mmCIF file of N, CA and C in Angstrom:
data_model
loop_
_atom_site.group_PDB
_atom_site.id
_atom_site.type_symbol
_atom_site.label_atom_id
_atom_site.label_comp_id
_atom_site.label_asym_id
_atom_site.label_seq_id
_atom_site.Cartn_x
_atom_site.Cartn_y
_atom_site.Cartn_z
ATOM 1 N N MET A 1 138.105 71.686 66.434
ATOM 2 C CA MET A 1 137.188 71.817 67.529
ATOM 3 C C MET A 1 136.474 73.166 67.423
ATOM 4 N N LYS A 2 135.157 73.151 67.564
ATOM 5 C CA LYS A 2 134.341 74.351 67.455
ATOM 6 C C LYS A 2 134.217 75.035 68.803
ATOM 7 N N ALA A 3 134.284 76.368 68.783
ATOM 8 C CA ALA A 3 134.075 77.133 70.020
ATOM 9 C C ALA A 3 132.580 77.330 70.216
ATOM 10 N N GLY A 4 132.077 77.070 71.430
ATOM 11 C CA GLY A 4 130.648 77.227 71.713
ATOM 12 C C GLY A 4 130.327 78.671 72.031
ATOM 13 N N GLY A 5 129.129 79.091 71.687
ATOM 14 C CA GLY A 5 128.710 80.456 71.989
ATOM 15 C C GLY A 5 127.660 80.924 71.011
ATOM 16 N N PHE A 6 127.253 82.156 71.210
ATOM 17 C CA PHE A 6 126.220 82.726 70.376
ATOM 18 C C PHE A 6 126.815 83.815 69.496
ATOM 19 N N THR A 7 126.201 84.015 68.364
ATOM 20 C CA THR A 7 126.639 85.106 67.507
ATOM 21 C C THR A 7 126.109 86.426 68.053
ATOM 22 N N PHE A 8 126.692 87.483 67.567
ATOM 23 C CA PHE A 8 126.279 88.819 68.007
ATOM 24 C C PHE A 8 124.804 89.071 67.690
ATOM 25 N N ILE A 9 124.357 88.633 66.545
ATOM 26 C CA ILE A 9 122.962 88.845 66.136
ATOM 27 C C ILE A 9 122.018 88.074 67.048
ATOM 28 N N GLU A 10 122.334 86.887 67.425
ATOM 29 C CA GLU A 10 121.482 86.102 68.322
ATOM 30 C C GLU A 10 121.352 86.784 69.681
ATOM 31 N N VAL A 11 122.444 87.312 70.184
ATOM 32 C CA VAL A 11 122.428 88.007 71.466
ATOM 33 C C VAL A 11 121.562 89.266 71.376
ATOM 34 N N MET A 12 121.689 90.010 70.277
ATOM 35 C CA MET A 12 120.904 91.232 70.110
ATOM 36 C C MET A 12 119.405 90.934 69.994
ATOM 37 N N VAL A 13 119.034 89.854 69.335
ATOM 38 C CA VAL A 13 117.623 89.474 69.216
ATOM 39 C C VAL A 13 117.058 89.136 70.590
ATOM 40 N N VAL A 14 117.783 88.374 71.367
ATOM 41 C CA VAL A 14 117.322 88.000 72.704
ATOM 42 C C VAL A 14 117.216 89.235 73.601
ATOM 43 N N LEU A 15 118.195 90.117 73.578
ATOM 44 C CA LEU A 15 118.152 91.327 74.406
ATOM 45 C C LEU A 15 117.011 92.253 73.991
ATOM 46 N N SER A 16 116.758 92.380 72.688
ATOM 47 C CA SER A 16 115.656 93.238 72.260
ATOM 48 C C SER A 16 114.307 92.655 72.690
ATOM 49 N N CYS A 17 114.171 91.339 72.670
ATOM 50 C CA CYS A 17 112.934 90.714 73.170
ATOM 51 C C CYS A 17 112.744 90.991 74.652
ATOM 52 N N ILE A 18 113.806 90.926 75.417
ATOM 53 C CA ILE A 18 113.731 91.202 76.859
ATOM 54 C C ILE A 18 113.338 92.658 77.102
ATOM 55 N N VAL A 19 113.903 93.578 76.333
ATOM 56 C CA VAL A 19 113.585 94.995 76.498
ATOM 57 C C VAL A 19 112.113 95.255 76.165
ATOM 58 N N VAL A 20 111.610 94.674 75.098
ATOM 59 C CA VAL A 20 110.207 94.869 74.716
ATOM 60 C C VAL A 20 109.277 94.310 75.778
ATOM 61 N N LEU A 21 109.550 93.131 76.272
ATOM 62 C CA LEU A 21 108.703 92.525 77.305
ATOM 63 C C LEU A 21 108.737 93.334 78.597
ATOM 64 N N THR A 22 109.888 93.864 78.947
ATOM 65 C CA THR A 22 109.999 94.675 80.159
ATOM 66 C C THR A 22 109.220 95.982 80.002
ATOM 67 N N ALA A 23 109.313 96.604 78.834
ATOM 68 C CA ALA A 23 108.592 97.860 78.607
ATOM 69 C C ALA A 23 107.085 97.661 78.665
ATOM 70 N N VAL A 24 106.594 96.596 78.072
ATOM 71 C CA VAL A 24 105.156 96.314 78.094
ATOM 72 C C VAL A 24 104.717 95.964 79.512
ATOM 73 N N GLY A 25 105.522 95.238 80.230
ATOM 74 C CA GLY A 25 105.171 94.809 81.582
ATOM 75 C C GLY A 25 105.151 95.929 82.599
ATOM 76 N N THR A 26 105.920 97.001 82.384
ATOM 77 C CA THR A 26 105.933 98.079 83.374
ATOM 78 C C THR A 26 104.911 99.159 83.089
ATOM 79 N N THR A 27 104.494 99.352 81.856
ATOM 80 C CA THR A 27 103.505 100.398 81.583
ATOM 81 C C THR A 27 102.099 99.981 81.980
ATOM 82 N N LEU A 28 101.779 98.736 81.886
ATOM 83 C CA LEU A 28 100.443 98.261 82.247
ATOM 84 C C LEU A 28 100.144 98.460 83.731
ATOM 85 N N PRO A 29 101.024 98.075 84.651
ATOM 86 C CA PRO A 29 100.717 98.293 86.072
ATOM 87 C C PRO A 29 100.622 99.769 86.463
ATOM 88 N N LEU A 30 101.339 100.675 85.789
ATOM 89 C CA LEU A 30 101.233 102.088 86.133
ATOM 90 C C LEU A 30 99.824 102.615 85.880
ATOM 91 N N HIS A 31 99.226 102.216 84.786
ATOM 92 C CA HIS A 31 97.851 102.623 84.489
ATOM 93 C C HIS A 31 96.895 102.056 85.540
ATOM 94 N N LEU A 32 97.081 100.803 85.898
ATOM 95 C CA LEU A 32 96.222 100.190 86.909
ATOM 96 C C LEU A 32 96.432 100.824 88.282
ATOM 97 N N PHE A 33 97.670 101.202 88.570
ATOM 98 C CA PHE A 33 97.964 101.851 89.848
ATOM 99 C C PHE A 33 97.239 103.195 89.954
ATOM 100 N N GLU A 34 97.255 104.000 88.887
ATOM 101 C CA GLU A 34 96.583 105.295 88.900
ATOM 102 C C GLU A 34 95.071 105.129 89.064
ATOM 103 N N LYS A 35 94.509 104.131 88.395
ATOM 104 C CA LYS A 35 93.066 103.888 88.517
ATOM 105 C C LYS A 35 92.716 103.455 89.935
ATOM 106 N N GLN A 36 93.535 102.591 90.519
ATOM 107 C CA GLN A 36 93.280 102.130 91.884
ATOM 108 C C GLN A 36 93.458 103.264 92.889
ATOM 109 N N GLU A 37 94.439 104.144 92.651
ATOM 110 C CA GLU A 37 94.658 105.284 93.535
ATOM 111 C C GLU A 37 93.428 106.202 93.536
ATOM 112 N N THR A 38 92.848 106.425 92.362
ATOM 113 C CA THR A 38 91.642 107.253 92.255
ATOM 114 C C THR A 38 90.473 106.602 92.976
ATOM 115 N N ASN A 39 90.263 105.314 92.748
ATOM 116 C CA ASN A 39 89.166 104.605 93.419
ATOM 117 C C ASN A 39 89.332 104.614 94.933
ATOM 118 N N ASP A 40 90.553 104.394 95.399
ATOM 119 C CA ASP A 40 90.812 104.391 96.844
ATOM 120 C C ASP A 40 90.530 105.757 97.464
ATOM 121 N N PHE A 41 90.968 106.824 96.783
ATOM 122 C CA PHE A 41 90.745 108.164 97.325
ATOM 123 C C PHE A 41 89.255 108.461 97.437
ATOM 124 N N PHE A 42 88.497 108.197 96.363
ATOM 125 C CA PHE A 42 87.066 108.508 96.391
ATOM 126 C C PHE A 42 86.323 107.658 97.417
ATOM 127 N N GLN A 43 86.719 106.427 97.588
ATOM 128 C CA GLN A 43 86.079 105.575 98.592
ATOM 129 C C GLN A 43 86.353 106.107 100.002
ATOM 130 N N LEU A 44 87.581 106.509 100.259
ATOM 131 C CA LEU A 44 87.931 107.056 101.571
ATOM 132 C C LEU A 44 87.242 108.406 101.802
ATOM 133 N N PHE A 45 87.209 109.241 100.778
ATOM 134 C CA PHE A 45 86.536 110.541 100.874
ATOM 135 C C PHE A 45 85.047 110.347 101.155
ATOM 136 N N ASP A 46 84.427 109.376 100.487
ATOM 137 C CA ASP A 46 83.009 109.065 100.729
ATOM 138 C C ASP A 46 82.774 108.665 102.179
ATOM 139 N N SER A 47 83.608 107.777 102.689
ATOM 140 C CA SER A 47 83.407 107.309 104.068
ATOM 141 C C SER A 47 83.665 108.429 105.075
ATOM 142 N N ASP A 48 84.602 109.318 104.790
ATOM 143 C CA ASP A 48 84.842 110.453 105.694
ATOM 144 C C ASP A 48 83.659 111.419 105.693
ATOM 145 N N LEU A 49 83.043 111.626 104.538
ATOM 146 C CA LEU A 49 81.865 112.504 104.485
ATOM 147 C C LEU A 49 80.662 111.882 105.189
ATOM 148 N N ILE A 50 80.508 110.581 105.068
ATOM 149 C CA ILE A 50 79.428 109.897 105.792
ATOM 150 C C ILE A 50 79.657 110.012 107.295
ATOM 151 N N TYR A 51 80.917 109.841 107.729
ATOM 152 C CA TYR A 51 81.251 110.012 109.141
ATOM 153 C C TYR A 51 80.904 111.422 109.607
ATOM 154 N N LEU A 52 81.269 112.422 108.790
ATOM 155 C CA LEU A 52 81.000 113.814 109.139
ATOM 156 C C LEU A 52 79.501 114.066 109.258
ATOM 157 N N GLN A 53 78.725 113.532 108.336
ATOM 158 C CA GLN A 53 77.274 113.717 108.350
ATOM 159 C C GLN A 53 76.651 113.017 109.557
ATOM 160 N N GLN A 54 77.073 111.793 109.834
ATOM 161 C CA GLN A 54 76.508 111.060 110.969
ATOM 162 C C GLN A 54 76.902 111.685 112.298
ATOM 163 N N SER A 55 78.124 112.187 112.393
ATOM 164 C CA SER A 55 78.517 112.823 113.658
ATOM 165 C C SER A 55 77.727 114.105 113.890
ATOM 166 N N ALA A 56 77.360 114.800 112.815
ATOM 167 C CA ALA A 56 76.531 116.005 112.970
ATOM 168 C C ALA A 56 75.138 115.650 113.448
ATOM 169 N N MET A 57 74.637 114.497 113.020
ATOM 170 C CA MET A 57 73.288 114.087 113.407
ATOM 171 C C MET A 57 73.244 113.496 114.815
ATOM 172 N N LEU A 58 74.317 112.862 115.258
ATOM 173 C CA LEU A 58 74.292 112.127 116.518
ATOM 174 C C LEU A 58 74.982 112.827 117.681
ATOM 175 N N SER A 59 75.763 113.841 117.408
ATOM 176 C CA SER A 59 76.549 114.469 118.456
ATOM 177 C C SER A 59 76.233 115.950 118.539
ATOM 178 N N SER A 60 76.383 116.507 119.720
ATOM 179 C CA SER A 60 76.180 117.948 119.879
ATOM 180 C C SER A 60 77.425 118.720 119.439
ATOM 181 N N GLU A 61 78.547 118.036 119.338
ATOM 182 C CA GLU A 61 79.787 118.670 118.897
ATOM 183 C C GLU A 61 79.772 118.802 117.378
ATOM 184 N N ARG A 62 79.994 119.975 116.854
ATOM 185 C CA ARG A 62 79.937 120.228 115.419
ATOM 186 C C ARG A 62 81.311 120.041 114.789
ATOM 187 N N ASN A 63 81.357 119.194 113.793
ATOM 188 C CA ASN A 63 82.589 118.939 113.063
ATOM 189 C C ASN A 63 82.475 119.510 111.657
ATOM 190 N N ALA A 64 83.619 119.807 111.047
ATOM 191 C CA ALA A 64 83.621 120.367 109.700
ATOM 192 C C ALA A 64 84.821 119.841 108.935
ATOM 193 N N LEU A 65 84.669 119.760 107.612
ATOM 194 C CA LEU A 65 85.750 119.324 106.733
ATOM 195 C C LEU A 65 86.380 120.561 106.104
ATOM 196 N N TYR A 66 87.688 120.661 106.222
ATOM 197 C CA TYR A 66 88.451 121.749 105.625
ATOM 198 C C TYR A 66 89.320 121.168 104.519
ATOM 199 N N LEU A 67 89.124 121.645 103.314
ATOM 200 C CA LEU A 67 89.877 121.176 102.157
ATOM 201 C C LEU A 67 90.956 122.204 101.838
ATOM 202 N N ASP A 68 92.197 121.735 101.753
ATOM 203 C CA ASP A 68 93.331 122.604 101.427
ATOM 204 C C ASP A 68 93.919 122.161 100.089
ATOM 205 N N PRO A 69 93.460 122.746 98.968
ATOM 206 C CA PRO A 69 93.950 122.307 97.662
ATOM 207 C C PRO A 69 95.450 122.530 97.460
ATOM 208 N N GLU A 70 95.986 123.635 97.992
ATOM 209 C CA GLU A 70 97.414 123.906 97.826
ATOM 210 C C GLU A 70 98.272 122.962 98.669
ATOM 211 N N GLY A 71 97.789 122.613 99.840
ATOM 212 C CA GLY A 71 98.519 121.708 100.717
ATOM 213 C C GLY A 71 98.282 120.244 100.407
ATOM 214 N N HIS A 72 97.393 119.962 99.462
ATOM 215 C CA HIS A 72 97.053 118.591 99.049
ATOM 216 C C HIS A 72 96.628 117.720 100.222
ATOM 217 N N GLU A 73 95.679 118.254 101.001
ATOM 218 C CA GLU A 73 95.128 117.478 102.099
ATOM 219 C C GLU A 73 93.758 118.025 102.477
ATOM 220 N N TYR A 74 93.027 117.209 103.224
ATOM 221 C CA TYR A 74 91.805 117.694 103.851
ATOM 222 C C TYR A 74 91.788 117.169 105.281
ATOM 223 N N THR A 75 91.134 117.940 106.147
ATOM 224 C CA THR A 75 91.060 117.578 107.557
ATOM 225 C C THR A 75 89.619 117.693 108.032
ATOM 226 N N ILE A 76 89.282 116.904 109.021
ATOM 227 C CA ILE A 76 88.011 117.051 109.733
ATOM 228 C C ILE A 76 88.366 117.542 111.129
ATOM 229 N N ARG A 77 87.745 118.667 111.515
ATOM 230 C CA ARG A 77 88.058 119.296 112.796
ATOM 231 C C ARG A 77 86.799 119.493 113.618
ATOM 232 N N THR A 78 86.977 119.590 114.922
ATOM 233 C CA THR A 78 85.846 119.884 115.796
ATOM 234 C C THR A 78 85.499 121.357 115.671
ATOM 235 N N GLY A 79 84.237 121.667 115.951
ATOM 236 C CA GLY A 79 83.732 123.019 115.722
ATOM 237 C C GLY A 79 84.376 124.106 116.546
ATOM 238 N N GLY A 80 84.349 123.998 117.849
ATOM 239 C CA GLY A 80 84.796 125.091 118.693
ATOM 240 C C GLY A 80 86.305 125.240 118.781
ATOM 241 N N THR A 81 87.000 124.144 118.966
ATOM 242 C CA THR A 81 88.448 124.219 119.197
ATOM 243 C C THR A 81 89.278 124.057 117.932
ATOM 244 N N ALA A 82 88.669 123.640 116.868
ATOM 245 C CA ALA A 82 89.358 123.368 115.594
ATOM 246 C C ALA A 82 90.434 122.291 115.760
ATOM 247 N N ARG A 83 90.230 121.408 116.755
ATOM 248 C CA ARG A 83 91.152 120.287 116.953
ATOM 249 C C ARG A 83 90.978 119.306 115.793
ATOM 250 N N ILE A 84 92.069 118.858 115.224
ATOM 251 C CA ILE A 84 92.019 117.957 114.075
ATOM 252 C C ILE A 84 91.646 116.554 114.540
ATOM 253 N N ILE A 85 90.562 116.030 113.974
ATOM 254 C CA ILE A 85 90.124 114.666 114.263
ATOM 255 C C ILE A 85 90.829 113.694 113.330
ATOM 256 N N LEU A 86 90.851 114.030 112.037
ATOM 257 C CA LEU A 86 91.584 113.206 111.078
ATOM 258 C C LEU A 86 92.110 114.071 109.953
ATOM 259 N N SER A 87 93.178 113.613 109.342
ATOM 260 C CA SER A 87 93.812 114.324 108.248
ATOM 261 C C SER A 87 94.121 113.319 107.142
ATOM 262 N N ARG A 88 93.792 113.685 105.918
ATOM 263 C CA ARG A 88 94.028 112.800 104.771
ATOM 264 C C ARG A 88 94.803 113.547 103.697
ATOM 265 N N LYS A 89 95.690 112.836 103.042
ATOM 266 C CA LYS A 89 96.477 113.403 101.951
ATOM 267 C C LYS A 89 95.746 113.230 100.622
ATOM 268 N N ILE A 90 95.926 114.196 99.745
ATOM 269 C CA ILE A 90 95.432 114.145 98.377
ATOM 270 C C ILE A 90 96.671 113.959 97.499
ATOM 271 N N PRO A 91 96.608 113.104 96.481
ATOM 272 C CA PRO A 91 97.794 112.905 95.642
ATOM 273 C C PRO A 91 98.360 114.226 95.114
ATOM 274 N N LYS A 92 99.680 114.351 95.160
ATOM 275 C CA LYS A 92 100.361 115.602 94.801
ATOM 276 C C LYS A 92 100.107 116.021 93.354
ATOM 277 N N SER A 93 99.924 115.074 92.469
ATOM 278 C CA SER A 93 99.750 115.406 91.054
ATOM 279 C C SER A 93 98.316 115.858 90.730
ATOM 280 N N TRP A 94 97.417 115.775 91.694
ATOM 281 C CA TRP A 94 96.024 116.180 91.471
ATOM 282 C C TRP A 94 95.860 117.674 91.722
ATOM 283 N N ASN A 95 94.866 118.236 91.068
ATOM 284 C CA ASN A 95 94.529 119.640 91.253
ATOM 285 C C ASN A 95 93.047 119.725 91.615
ATOM 286 N N ILE A 96 92.730 120.435 92.685
ATOM 287 C CA ILE A 96 91.336 120.589 93.121
ATOM 288 C C ILE A 96 90.941 122.045 92.966
ATOM 289 N N GLU A 97 89.829 122.233 92.291
ATOM 290 C CA GLU A 97 89.320 123.569 92.017
ATOM 291 C C GLU A 97 87.957 123.707 92.702
ATOM 292 N N LEU A 98 87.898 124.563 93.712
ATOM 293 C CA LEU A 98 86.629 124.810 94.406
ATOM 294 C C LEU A 98 85.816 125.764 93.549
ATOM 295 N N ARG A 99 84.719 125.289 93.026
ATOM 296 C CA ARG A 99 83.877 126.152 92.194
ATOM 297 C C ARG A 99 82.934 126.932 93.104
ATOM 298 N N THR A 100 81.784 126.370 93.400
ATOM 299 C CA THR A 100 80.812 127.062 94.254
ATOM 300 C C THR A 100 80.841 126.528 95.684
ATOM 301 N N LEU A 101 81.698 125.568 95.950
ATOM 302 C CA LEU A 101 81.791 124.975 97.288
ATOM 303 C C LEU A 101 82.579 125.902 98.205
ATOM 304 N N LYS A 102 82.008 126.213 99.339
ATOM 305 C CA LYS A 102 82.647 127.081 100.328
ATOM 306 C C LYS A 102 83.151 126.232 101.486
ATOM 307 N N MET A 103 84.303 126.608 102.001
ATOM 308 C CA MET A 103 84.870 125.910 103.146
ATOM 309 C C MET A 103 84.496 126.660 104.405
ATOM 310 N N PRO A 104 84.284 125.996 105.514
ATOM 311 C CA PRO A 104 84.335 124.556 105.731
ATOM 312 C C PRO A 104 83.042 123.875 105.294
ATOM 313 N N LEU A 105 83.161 122.606 105.008
ATOM 314 C CA LEU A 105 82.019 121.782 104.618
ATOM 315 C C LEU A 105 81.465 121.147 105.892
ATOM 316 N N SER A 106 80.180 121.374 106.157
ATOM 317 C CA SER A 106 79.589 120.819 107.381
ATOM 318 C C SER A 106 78.118 120.515 107.154
ATOM 319 N N PHE A 107 77.571 119.769 108.102
ATOM 320 C CA PHE A 107 76.168 119.356 108.053
ATOM 321 C C PHE A 107 75.466 119.854 109.304
ATOM 322 N N ASN A 108 74.153 120.061 109.193
ATOM 323 C CA ASN A 108 73.390 120.445 110.375
ATOM 324 C C ASN A 108 72.918 119.184 111.110
ATOM 325 N N SER A 109 72.162 119.366 112.170
ATOM 326 C CA SER A 109 71.761 118.224 113.011
ATOM 327 C C SER A 109 70.770 117.291 112.313
ATOM 328 N N LYS A 110 70.208 117.702 111.202
ATOM 329 C CA LYS A 110 69.299 116.835 110.445
ATOM 330 C C LYS A 110 70.005 116.115 109.299
ATOM 331 N N GLY A 111 71.309 116.333 109.153
ATOM 332 C CA GLY A 111 72.071 115.661 108.106
ATOM 333 C C GLY A 111 72.089 116.390 106.781
ATOM 334 N N THR A 112 71.609 117.625 106.764
ATOM 335 C CA THR A 112 71.590 118.422 105.540
ATOM 336 C C THR A 112 72.861 119.259 105.456
ATOM 337 N N ILE A 113 73.430 119.310 104.279
ATOM 338 C CA ILE A 113 74.649 120.106 104.098
ATOM 339 C C ILE A 113 74.315 121.588 104.291
ATOM 340 N N LYS A 114 75.202 122.309 104.951
ATOM 341 C CA LYS A 114 74.929 123.715 105.246
ATOM 342 C C LYS A 114 75.159 124.606 104.038
ATOM 343 N N GLN A 115 76.208 124.358 103.284
ATOM 344 C CA GLN A 115 76.504 125.178 102.111
ATOM 345 C C GLN A 115 76.752 124.265 100.908
ATOM 346 N N PRO A 116 75.731 123.999 100.103
ATOM 347 C CA PRO A 116 75.924 123.128 98.946
ATOM 348 C C PRO A 116 76.828 123.797 97.901
ATOM 349 N N GLY A 117 77.381 122.971 97.027
ATOM 350 C CA GLY A 117 78.235 123.519 95.981
ATOM 351 C C GLY A 117 78.905 122.414 95.182
ATOM 352 N N THR A 118 79.832 122.814 94.331
ATOM 353 C CA THR A 118 80.563 121.863 93.490
ATOM 354 C C THR A 118 82.053 122.159 93.531
ATOM 355 N N MET A 119 82.817 121.132 93.207
ATOM 356 C CA MET A 119 84.255 121.285 93.027
ATOM 357 C C MET A 119 84.687 120.358 91.890
ATOM 358 N N ILE A 120 85.827 120.660 91.290
ATOM 359 C CA ILE A 120 86.382 119.866 90.201
ATOM 360 C C ILE A 120 87.690 119.264 90.678
ATOM 361 N N ILE A 121 87.848 117.964 90.458
ATOM 362 C CA ILE A 121 89.102 117.279 90.782
ATOM 363 C C ILE A 121 89.753 116.854 89.475
ATOM 364 N N HIS A 122 90.965 117.355 89.251
ATOM 365 C CA HIS A 122 91.744 116.986 88.072
ATOM 366 C C HIS A 122 92.762 115.933 88.503
ATOM 367 N N THR A 123 92.563 114.694 88.052
ATOM 368 C CA THR A 123 93.544 113.649 88.320
ATOM 369 C C THR A 123 94.548 113.645 87.169
ATOM 370 N N ASN A 124 95.415 112.651 87.133
ATOM 371 C CA ASN A 124 96.411 112.582 86.065
ATOM 372 C C ASN A 124 95.769 112.427 84.694
ATOM 373 N N LYS A 125 94.702 111.652 84.609
ATOM 374 C CA LYS A 125 94.107 111.335 83.313
ATOM 375 C C LYS A 125 92.680 111.847 83.135
ATOM 376 N N ARG A 126 91.976 112.116 84.228
ATOM 377 C CA ARG A 126 90.552 112.443 84.134
ATOM 378 C C ARG A 126 90.207 113.663 84.981
ATOM 379 N N ARG A 127 88.979 114.151 84.770
ATOM 380 C CA ARG A 127 88.422 115.231 85.580
ATOM 381 C C ARG A 127 87.092 114.766 86.148
ATOM 382 N N TYR A 128 86.864 115.080 87.400
ATOM 383 C CA TYR A 128 85.622 114.704 88.074
ATOM 384 C C TYR A 128 84.993 115.952 88.671
ATOM 385 N N LYS A 129 83.690 116.055 88.511
ATOM 386 C CA LYS A 129 82.918 117.108 89.172
ATOM 387 C C LYS A 129 82.256 116.468 90.376
ATOM 388 N N VAL A 130 82.507 117.022 91.550
ATOM 389 C CA VAL A 130 81.909 116.522 92.787
ATOM 390 C C VAL A 130 80.818 117.506 93.179
ATOM 391 N N VAL A 131 79.590 117.003 93.284
ATOM 392 C CA VAL A 131 78.427 117.850 93.554
ATOM 393 C C VAL A 131 77.905 117.526 94.952
ATOM 394 N N PHE A 132 77.733 118.569 95.747
ATOM 395 C CA PHE A 132 77.127 118.467 97.065
ATOM 396 C C PHE A 132 75.778 119.176 96.983
ATOM 397 N N PRO A 133 74.694 118.427 96.729
ATOM 398 C CA PRO A 133 73.390 119.066 96.501
ATOM 399 C C PRO A 133 72.750 119.548 97.804
ATOM 400 N N LEU A 134 71.821 120.453 97.643
ATOM 401 C CA LEU A 134 71.042 120.933 98.776
ATOM 402 C C LEU A 134 70.090 119.829 99.212
ATOM 403 N N GLY A 135 69.953 119.626 100.491
ATOM 404 C CA GLY A 135 69.062 118.596 101.015
ATOM 405 C C GLY A 135 69.836 117.462 101.648
ATOM 406 N N LYS A 136 69.124 116.391 101.934
ATOM 407 C CA LYS A 136 69.741 115.262 102.628
ATOM 408 C C LYS A 136 70.480 114.313 101.698
ATOM 409 N N GLY A 137 70.386 114.561 100.408
ATOM 410 C CA GLY A 137 71.070 113.683 99.460
ATOM 411 C C GLY A 137 72.574 113.741 99.638
ATOM 412 N N ARG A 138 73.202 112.648 99.399
ATOM 413 C CA ARG A 138 74.651 112.594 99.516
ATOM 414 C C ARG A 138 75.286 113.213 98.288
ATOM 415 N N HIS A 139 76.547 113.445 98.352
ATOM 416 C CA HIS A 139 77.303 113.972 97.226
ATOM 417 C C HIS A 139 77.407 112.912 96.120
ATOM 418 N N TYR A 140 77.724 113.352 94.933
ATOM 419 C CA TYR A 140 77.935 112.409 93.840
ATOM 420 C C TYR A 140 78.996 112.967 92.899
ATOM 421 N N TYR A 141 79.524 112.058 92.053
ATOM 422 C CA TYR A 141 80.598 112.384 91.137
ATOM 423 C C TYR A 141 80.107 112.299 89.699
ATOM 424 N N GLU A 142 80.605 113.211 88.868
ATOM 425 C CA GLU A 142 80.362 113.143 87.434
ATOM 426 C C GLU A 142 81.719 113.207 86.756
ATOM 427 N N GLU A 143 81.987 112.265 85.866
ATOM 428 C CA GLU A 143 83.238 112.326 85.121
ATOM 429 C C GLU A 143 83.057 113.284 83.948
ATOM 430 N N LEU A 144 83.955 114.220 83.826
ATOM 431 C CA LEU A 144 83.860 115.224 82.748
ATOM 432 C C LEU A 144 84.695 114.821 81.552
#
């Protein structure tokens, strides 16, 4: 009577196939997750800046955006009391370098940025230059 079962080599081949498939399956979503995290942040940052610009044009209350690169967050606060309207987190692994951009970032009643400038955002894989031009034009991104 023969004993049923697998040989050691058969078991090792099956286990190595499982390990390879698992390794390939987990590295692909991490890359997609980082790309989606970057897209989500820039989309949210864009909408917050549009809110800031529109509130400057429509309201007598002056709001400003304060970027804290060391604290990995930015906040929008009211002008006189500095009460926080909203606070957003920046991913911990990112580095933000304020080049010519001065804080706080604000707009006048006509929707023009008060102090134009640039900043560099270093993500895990890429670098982006964020430009806030003089005039009514909105900010834009350049991948470096």
